[in-house]
Short mmCIF file of C-alpha atoms in Angstrom, two decimals:
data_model
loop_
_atom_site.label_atom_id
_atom_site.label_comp_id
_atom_site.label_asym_id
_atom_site.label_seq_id
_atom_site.Cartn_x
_atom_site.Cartn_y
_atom_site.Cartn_z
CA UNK X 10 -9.69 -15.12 -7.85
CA UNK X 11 -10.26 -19.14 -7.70
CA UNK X 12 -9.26 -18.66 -3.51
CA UNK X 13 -11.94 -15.70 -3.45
CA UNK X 14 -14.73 -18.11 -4.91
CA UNK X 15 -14.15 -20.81 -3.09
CA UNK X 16 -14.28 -18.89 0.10
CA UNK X 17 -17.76 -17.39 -0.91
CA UNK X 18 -19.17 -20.48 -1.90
CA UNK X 19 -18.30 -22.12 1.33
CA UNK X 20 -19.47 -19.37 3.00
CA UNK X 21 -22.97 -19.13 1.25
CA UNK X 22 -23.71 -22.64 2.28
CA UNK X 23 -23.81 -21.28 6.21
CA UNK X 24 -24.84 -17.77 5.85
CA UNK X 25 -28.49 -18.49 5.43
CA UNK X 26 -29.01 -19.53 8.73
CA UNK X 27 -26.91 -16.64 10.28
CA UNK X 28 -28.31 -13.45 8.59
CA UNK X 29 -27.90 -11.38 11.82
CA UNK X 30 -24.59 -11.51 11.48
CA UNK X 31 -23.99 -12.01 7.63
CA UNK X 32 -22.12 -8.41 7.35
CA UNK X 33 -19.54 -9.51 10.17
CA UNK X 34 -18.94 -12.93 8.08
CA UNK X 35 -19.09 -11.25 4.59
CA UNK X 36 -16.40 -8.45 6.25
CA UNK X 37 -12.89 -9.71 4.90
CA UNK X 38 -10.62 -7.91 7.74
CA UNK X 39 -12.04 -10.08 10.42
CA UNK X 40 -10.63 -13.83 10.66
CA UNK X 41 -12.69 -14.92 13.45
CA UNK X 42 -16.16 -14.61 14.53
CA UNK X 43 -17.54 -15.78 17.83
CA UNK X 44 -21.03 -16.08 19.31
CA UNK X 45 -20.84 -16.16 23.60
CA UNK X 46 -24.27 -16.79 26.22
CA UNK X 47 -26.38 -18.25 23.53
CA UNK X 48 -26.42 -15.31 21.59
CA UNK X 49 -26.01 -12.74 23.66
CA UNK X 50 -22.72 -11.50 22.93
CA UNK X 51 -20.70 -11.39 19.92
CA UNK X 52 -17.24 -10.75 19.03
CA UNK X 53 -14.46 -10.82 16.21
CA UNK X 54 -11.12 -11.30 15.61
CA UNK X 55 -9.89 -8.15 13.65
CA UNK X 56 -6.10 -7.82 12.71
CA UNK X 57 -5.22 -9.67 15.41
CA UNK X 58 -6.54 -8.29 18.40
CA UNK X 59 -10.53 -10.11 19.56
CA UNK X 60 -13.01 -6.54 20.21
CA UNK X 61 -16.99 -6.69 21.06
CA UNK X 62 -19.22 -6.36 18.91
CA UNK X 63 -21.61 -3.61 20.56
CA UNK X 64 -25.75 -4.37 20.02
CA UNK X 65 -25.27 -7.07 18.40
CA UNK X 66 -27.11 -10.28 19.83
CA UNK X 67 -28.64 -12.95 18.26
CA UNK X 68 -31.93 -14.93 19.79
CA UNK X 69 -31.01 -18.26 21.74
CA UNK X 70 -33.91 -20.27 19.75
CA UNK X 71 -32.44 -18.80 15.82
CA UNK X 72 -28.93 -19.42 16.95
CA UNK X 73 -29.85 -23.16 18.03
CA UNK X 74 -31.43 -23.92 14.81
CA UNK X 75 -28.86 -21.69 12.34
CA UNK X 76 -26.14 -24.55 14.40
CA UNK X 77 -28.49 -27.47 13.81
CA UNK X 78 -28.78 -26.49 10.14
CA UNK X 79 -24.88 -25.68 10.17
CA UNK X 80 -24.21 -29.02 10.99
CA UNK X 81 -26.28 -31.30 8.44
CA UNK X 82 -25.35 -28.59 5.48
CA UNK X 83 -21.60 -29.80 6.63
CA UNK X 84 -23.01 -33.30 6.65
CA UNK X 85 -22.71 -33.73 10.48
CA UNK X 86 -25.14 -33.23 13.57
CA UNK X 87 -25.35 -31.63 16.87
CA UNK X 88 -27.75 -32.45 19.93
CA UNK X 89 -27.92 -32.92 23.67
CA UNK X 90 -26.59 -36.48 22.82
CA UNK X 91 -23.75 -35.03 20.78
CA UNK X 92 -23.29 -31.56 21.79
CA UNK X 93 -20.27 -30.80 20.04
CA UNK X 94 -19.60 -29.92 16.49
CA UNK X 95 -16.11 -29.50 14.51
CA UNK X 96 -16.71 -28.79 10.72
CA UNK X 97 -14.87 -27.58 7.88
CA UNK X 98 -16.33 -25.76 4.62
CA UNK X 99 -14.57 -26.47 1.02
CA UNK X 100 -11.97 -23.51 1.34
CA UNK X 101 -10.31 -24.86 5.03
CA UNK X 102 -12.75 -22.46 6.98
CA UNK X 103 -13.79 -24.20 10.37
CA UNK X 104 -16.87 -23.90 12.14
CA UNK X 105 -16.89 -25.25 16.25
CA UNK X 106 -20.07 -25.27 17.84
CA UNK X 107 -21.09 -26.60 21.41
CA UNK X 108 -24.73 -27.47 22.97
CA UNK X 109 -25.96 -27.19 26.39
CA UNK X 110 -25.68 -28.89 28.84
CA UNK X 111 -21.46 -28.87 27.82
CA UNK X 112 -22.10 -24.68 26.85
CA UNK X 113 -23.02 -23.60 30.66
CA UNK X 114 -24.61 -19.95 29.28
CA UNK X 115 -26.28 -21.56 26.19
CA UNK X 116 -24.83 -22.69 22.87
CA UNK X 117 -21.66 -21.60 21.31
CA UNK X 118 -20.86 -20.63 17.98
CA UNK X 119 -16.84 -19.77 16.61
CA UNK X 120 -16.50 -19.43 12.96
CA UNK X 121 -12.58 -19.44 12.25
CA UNK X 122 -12.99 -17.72 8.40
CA UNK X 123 -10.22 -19.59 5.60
CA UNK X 124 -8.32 -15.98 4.70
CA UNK X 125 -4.93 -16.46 2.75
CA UNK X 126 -2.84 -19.20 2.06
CA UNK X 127 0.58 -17.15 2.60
CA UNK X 128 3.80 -18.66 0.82
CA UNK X 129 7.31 -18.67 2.78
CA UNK X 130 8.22 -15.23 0.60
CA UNK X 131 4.95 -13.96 1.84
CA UNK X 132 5.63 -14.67 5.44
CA UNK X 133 8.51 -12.99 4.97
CA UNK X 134 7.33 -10.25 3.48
CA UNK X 135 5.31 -9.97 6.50
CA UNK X 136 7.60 -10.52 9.12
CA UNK X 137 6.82 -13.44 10.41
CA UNK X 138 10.56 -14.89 9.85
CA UNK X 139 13.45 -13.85 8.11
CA UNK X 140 14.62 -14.95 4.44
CA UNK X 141 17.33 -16.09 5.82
CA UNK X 142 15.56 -18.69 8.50
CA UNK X 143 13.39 -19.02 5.32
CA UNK X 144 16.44 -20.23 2.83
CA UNK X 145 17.43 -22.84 6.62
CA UNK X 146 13.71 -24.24 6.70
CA UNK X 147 13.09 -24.78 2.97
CA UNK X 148 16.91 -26.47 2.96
CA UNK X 149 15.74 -28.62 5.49
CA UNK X 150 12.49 -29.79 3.87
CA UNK X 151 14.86 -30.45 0.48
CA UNK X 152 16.96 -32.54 2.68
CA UNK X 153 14.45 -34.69 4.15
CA UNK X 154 14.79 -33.14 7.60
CA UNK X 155 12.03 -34.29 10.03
CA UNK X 156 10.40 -30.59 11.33
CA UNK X 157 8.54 -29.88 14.55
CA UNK X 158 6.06 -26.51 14.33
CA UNK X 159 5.26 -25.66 18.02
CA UNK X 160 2.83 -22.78 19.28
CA UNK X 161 -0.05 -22.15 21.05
CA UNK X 162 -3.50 -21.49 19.89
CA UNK X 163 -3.96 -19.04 16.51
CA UNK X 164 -0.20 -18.61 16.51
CA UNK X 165 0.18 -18.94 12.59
CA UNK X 166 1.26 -23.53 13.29
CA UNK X 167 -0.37 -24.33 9.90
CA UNK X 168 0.02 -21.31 7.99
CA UNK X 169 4.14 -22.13 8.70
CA UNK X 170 3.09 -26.21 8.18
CA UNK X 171 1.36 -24.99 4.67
CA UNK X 172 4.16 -22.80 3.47
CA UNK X 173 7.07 -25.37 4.15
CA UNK X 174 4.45 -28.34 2.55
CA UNK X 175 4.64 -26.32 -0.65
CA UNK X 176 7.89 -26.11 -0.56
CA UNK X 177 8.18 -30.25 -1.20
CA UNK X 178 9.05 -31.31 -4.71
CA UNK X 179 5.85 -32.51 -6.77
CA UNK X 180 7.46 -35.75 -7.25
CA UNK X 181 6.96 -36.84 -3.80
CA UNK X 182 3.85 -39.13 -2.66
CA UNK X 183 2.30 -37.46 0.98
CA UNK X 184 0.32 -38.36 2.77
CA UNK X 185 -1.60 -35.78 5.33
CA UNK X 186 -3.51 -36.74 8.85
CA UNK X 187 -5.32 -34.49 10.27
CA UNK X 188 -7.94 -34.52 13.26
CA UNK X 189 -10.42 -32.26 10.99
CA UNK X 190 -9.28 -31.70 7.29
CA UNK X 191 -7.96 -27.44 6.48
CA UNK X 192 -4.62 -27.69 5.65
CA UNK X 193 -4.55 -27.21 2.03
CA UNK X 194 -1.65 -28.33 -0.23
CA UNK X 195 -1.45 -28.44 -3.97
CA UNK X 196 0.53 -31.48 -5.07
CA UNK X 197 -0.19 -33.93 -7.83
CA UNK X 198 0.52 -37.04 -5.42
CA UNK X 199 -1.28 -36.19 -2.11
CA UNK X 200 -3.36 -38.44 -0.42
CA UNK X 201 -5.42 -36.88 2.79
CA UNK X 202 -6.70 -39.32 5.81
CA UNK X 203 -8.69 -37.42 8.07
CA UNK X 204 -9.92 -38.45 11.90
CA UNK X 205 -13.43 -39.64 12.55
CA UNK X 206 -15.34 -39.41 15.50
CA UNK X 207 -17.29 -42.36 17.10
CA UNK X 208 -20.99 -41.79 16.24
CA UNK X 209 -23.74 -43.11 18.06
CA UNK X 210 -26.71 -45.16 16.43
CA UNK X 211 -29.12 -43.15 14.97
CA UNK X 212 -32.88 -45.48 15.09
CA UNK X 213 -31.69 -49.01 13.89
CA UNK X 214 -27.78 -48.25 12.61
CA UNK X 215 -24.95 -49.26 14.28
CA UNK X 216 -22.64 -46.83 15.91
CA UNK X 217 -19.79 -45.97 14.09
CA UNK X 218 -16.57 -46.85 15.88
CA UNK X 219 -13.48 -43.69 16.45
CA UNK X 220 -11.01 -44.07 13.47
CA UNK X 221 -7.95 -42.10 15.64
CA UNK X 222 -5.16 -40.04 14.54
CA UNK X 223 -2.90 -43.21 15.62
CA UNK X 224 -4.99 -45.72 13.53
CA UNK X 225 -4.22 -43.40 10.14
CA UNK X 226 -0.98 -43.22 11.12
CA UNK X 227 -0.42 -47.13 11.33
CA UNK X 228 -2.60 -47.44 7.94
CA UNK X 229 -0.29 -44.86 6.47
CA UNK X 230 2.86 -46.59 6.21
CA UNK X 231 0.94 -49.28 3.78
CA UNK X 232 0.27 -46.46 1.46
CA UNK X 233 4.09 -45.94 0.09
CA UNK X 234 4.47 -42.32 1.38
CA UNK X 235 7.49 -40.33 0.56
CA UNK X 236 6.35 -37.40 3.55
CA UNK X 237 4.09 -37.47 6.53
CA UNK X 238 2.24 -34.56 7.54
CA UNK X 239 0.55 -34.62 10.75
CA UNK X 240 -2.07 -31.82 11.18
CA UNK X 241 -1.23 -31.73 14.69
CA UNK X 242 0.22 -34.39 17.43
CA UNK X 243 -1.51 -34.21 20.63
CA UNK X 244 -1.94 -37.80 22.23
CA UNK X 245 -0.70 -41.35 21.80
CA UNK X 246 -0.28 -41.14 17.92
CA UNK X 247 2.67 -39.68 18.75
CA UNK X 248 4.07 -42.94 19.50
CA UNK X 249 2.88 -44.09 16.13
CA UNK X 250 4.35 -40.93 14.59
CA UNK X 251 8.13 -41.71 16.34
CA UNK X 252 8.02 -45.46 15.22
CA UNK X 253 7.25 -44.19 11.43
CA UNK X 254 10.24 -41.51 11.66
CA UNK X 255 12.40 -43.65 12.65
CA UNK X 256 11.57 -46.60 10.35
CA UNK X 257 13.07 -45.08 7.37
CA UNK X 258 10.35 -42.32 6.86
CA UNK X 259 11.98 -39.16 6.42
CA UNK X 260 10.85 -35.58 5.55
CA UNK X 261 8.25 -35.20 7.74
CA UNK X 262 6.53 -32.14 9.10
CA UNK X 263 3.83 -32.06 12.05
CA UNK X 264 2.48 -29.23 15.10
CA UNK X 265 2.12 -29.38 18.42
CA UNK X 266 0.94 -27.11 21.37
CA UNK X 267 4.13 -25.83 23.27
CA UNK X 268 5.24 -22.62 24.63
CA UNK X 269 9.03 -22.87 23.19
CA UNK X 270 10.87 -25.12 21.09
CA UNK X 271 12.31 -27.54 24.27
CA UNK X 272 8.37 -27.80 25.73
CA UNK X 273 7.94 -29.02 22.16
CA UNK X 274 10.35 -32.15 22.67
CA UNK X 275 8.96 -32.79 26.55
CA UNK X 276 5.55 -32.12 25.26
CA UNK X 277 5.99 -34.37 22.58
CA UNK X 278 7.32 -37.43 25.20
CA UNK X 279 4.29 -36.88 27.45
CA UNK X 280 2.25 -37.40 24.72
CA UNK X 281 4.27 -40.96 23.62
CA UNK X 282 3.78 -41.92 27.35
CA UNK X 283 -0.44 -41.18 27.09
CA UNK X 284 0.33 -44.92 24.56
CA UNK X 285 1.13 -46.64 27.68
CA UNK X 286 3.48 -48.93 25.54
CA UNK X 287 5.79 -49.78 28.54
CA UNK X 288 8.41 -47.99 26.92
CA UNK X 289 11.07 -46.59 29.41
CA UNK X 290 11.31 -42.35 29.58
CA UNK X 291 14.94 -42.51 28.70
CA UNK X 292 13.99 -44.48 25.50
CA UNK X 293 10.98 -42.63 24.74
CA UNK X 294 13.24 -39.41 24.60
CA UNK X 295 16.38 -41.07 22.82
CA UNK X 296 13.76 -41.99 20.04
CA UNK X 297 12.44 -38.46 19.91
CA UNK X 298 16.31 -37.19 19.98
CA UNK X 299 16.55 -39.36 16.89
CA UNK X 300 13.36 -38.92 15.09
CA UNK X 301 12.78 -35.10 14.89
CA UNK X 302 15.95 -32.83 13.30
CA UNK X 303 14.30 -29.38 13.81
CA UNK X 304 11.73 -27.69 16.20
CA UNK X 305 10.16 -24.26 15.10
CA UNK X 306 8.07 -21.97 17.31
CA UNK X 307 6.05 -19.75 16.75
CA UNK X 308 3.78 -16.85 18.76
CA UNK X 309 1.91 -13.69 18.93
CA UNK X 310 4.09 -10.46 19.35
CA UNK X 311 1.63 -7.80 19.65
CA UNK X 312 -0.76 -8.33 17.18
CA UNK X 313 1.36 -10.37 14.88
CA UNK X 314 2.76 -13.77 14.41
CA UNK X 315 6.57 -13.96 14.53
CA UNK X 316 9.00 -17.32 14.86
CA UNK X 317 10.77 -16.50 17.76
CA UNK X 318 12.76 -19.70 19.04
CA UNK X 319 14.27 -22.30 16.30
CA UNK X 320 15.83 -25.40 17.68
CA UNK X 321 18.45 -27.87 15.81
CA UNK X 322 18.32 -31.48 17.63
CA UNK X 323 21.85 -32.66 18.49
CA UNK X 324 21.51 -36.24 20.17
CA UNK X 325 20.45 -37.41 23.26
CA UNK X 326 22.46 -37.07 26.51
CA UNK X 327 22.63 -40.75 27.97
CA UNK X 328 24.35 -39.32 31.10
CA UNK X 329 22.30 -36.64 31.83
CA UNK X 330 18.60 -38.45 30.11
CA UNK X 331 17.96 -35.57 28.26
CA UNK X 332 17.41 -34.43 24.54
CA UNK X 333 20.18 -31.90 23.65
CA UNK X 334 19.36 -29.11 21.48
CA UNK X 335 21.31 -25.97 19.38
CA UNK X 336 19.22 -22.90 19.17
CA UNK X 337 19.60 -21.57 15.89
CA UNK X 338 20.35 -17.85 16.51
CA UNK X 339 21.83 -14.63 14.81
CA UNK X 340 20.49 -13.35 11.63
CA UNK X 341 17.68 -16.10 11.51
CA UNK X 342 16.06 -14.55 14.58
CA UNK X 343 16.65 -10.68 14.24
CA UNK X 344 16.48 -7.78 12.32
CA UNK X 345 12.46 -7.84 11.39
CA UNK X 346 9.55 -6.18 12.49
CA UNK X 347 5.97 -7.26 11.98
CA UNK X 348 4.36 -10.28 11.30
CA UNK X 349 1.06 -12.26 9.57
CA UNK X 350 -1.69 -10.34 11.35
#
């Protein structure tokens, strides 16, 4: 398949430099692989569930250059002067690295492998939610509803984000902001902004200022978009995001890190506040009451990823300063096992 050569070619641009552990990369039930103690341990992310990978250990010196060579083959460099490294190959797979003196037991290597792009049939095929939450969510994209995916870490927040994006009519201009590109969407009228970290000077260039989350946001709204997609919200953009939603800009989805759909909403405040726009908390959360019509969470049950809490916004209590919310319950929420492993 087209997905199945794009993930190989991507691949084969890194796997040169990591032959010892090729097979593990190559191996298409594990999603994650990840290189502790500069070398000295390995482990995987197999159907879920993270296991060791016994005898397996890679040299400190190979593993130091195999990230060096990582990073310029993804255009990018790592060093004690920029010890960190967040890059993406061509099919959404992510490779993180870190240097000493940040990686106390020497550096660290997680490749995150690009696996499926799952549909909103296939998640529920899969269990992850019901056709019947399903039918709700892809109703409320159709309607221009303003949806909030909440989760923690490797809960499934932009497989859900990708399945609902594909759900938009083709018609529609979006535009997507993300931190580091991987979401991958196939519409005719996309346009995709993505973050950039500040660089410094290399011999005589000049260092390249931060382009923020909050600064494509702003340059966004000159770009005519029907839908904004936010990769994920996680500082002051979220400020930016509010003022777009509730300018007229409707339709939009974005993630964020929460442990239930209501963190979502306080999360999603703290982060306005981190703008230090002198904006009162009442306000702040009367804006958020109006700008975002759904919040969606999702998490790990056992090995699998399952919505478990779905939120409808319903206005913001003046009296008691806080954002009132319906939880969506009954068939939505029940009746299926399972779940995207």
């Amino acid at each position: 398949s087209p997905e199945g050569r794009g993930a190989m070619s991507s691949l084969d641009r890194i796997l040169p430099f990591l032959r010892p552990i090729e097979d593990l990369l190559r191996d298409p039930t594990i999603t994650e692989v990840m290189v502790n103690c500069g070398g000295r341990r390995v482990f995987v992310e197999r159907s879920g569930a993270v296991e060791l990978v016994p005898e397996r250990a890679l040299e400190v010196r190979n593993l130091t250059v195999a990230i060096k060579n990582i990073a310029r083959a993804c255009g990018d460099e790592i060093s004690e002067a920029q010890p960190a490294l967040d890059a993406r190959l061509e099919d959404g797979s992510r490779v993180a690295a870190m240097f000493p003196p940040c990686s106390v037991d020497g550096p660290t290597l997680t490749v995150r492998k690009f696996t499926h792009r799952y549909t909103l049939q296939e998640l529920v095929d899969t269990g992850t939610l019901t056709n019947d939450l399903a039918n709700l969510l892809t109703d409320a994209v159709r309607r221009r509803r303003n949806v909030l995916i909440s989760g923690g870490t490797g809960t499934g927040k932009t497989t859900l984000l990708n399945a609902l994006a594909s759900t938009i009519p083709a018609e529609d201009r979006i535009v997507l902001i993300e931190e580091t590109s991987e979401i991958l969407i196939d519409k005719p009228n996309l346009v995709r902004f993505e973050a950039r970290r500040s660089q410094a000077p290399l011999g005589q260039e000049a260092p390249l200022p931060a382009v923020t989350i909050a600064d494509l946001l702003r340059a966004t709204l000159r770009h005519r978009p029907d839908r904004i997609l936010v990769g994920e919200v996680r500082g002051l953009e979220a400020f930016d995001l509010l003022q777009a939603l509730n300018t007229g800009h409707q339709g939009a989805l974005s993630t964020i890190h929460a442990n239930s759909a209501e963190q979502a909403l306080a999360r999603l405040a703290h982060c306005v506040l981190t703008a230090n726009t002198g904006l009162p908390h009442h306000s702040t959360r009367e804006a958020i009451a109006l700008a975002i019509h759904l919040v969606v969470h999702v998490e790990r049950v056992g090995r699998h990823r399952r919505v478990t809490d779905v939120a409808r916004v319903a206005g913001y209590d003046v009296a008691a300063d806080r954002i009132r919310t319906e939880p969506i319950v009954g068939p939505a929420l029940t009746g299926t096992e399972g779940g995207v492993s």
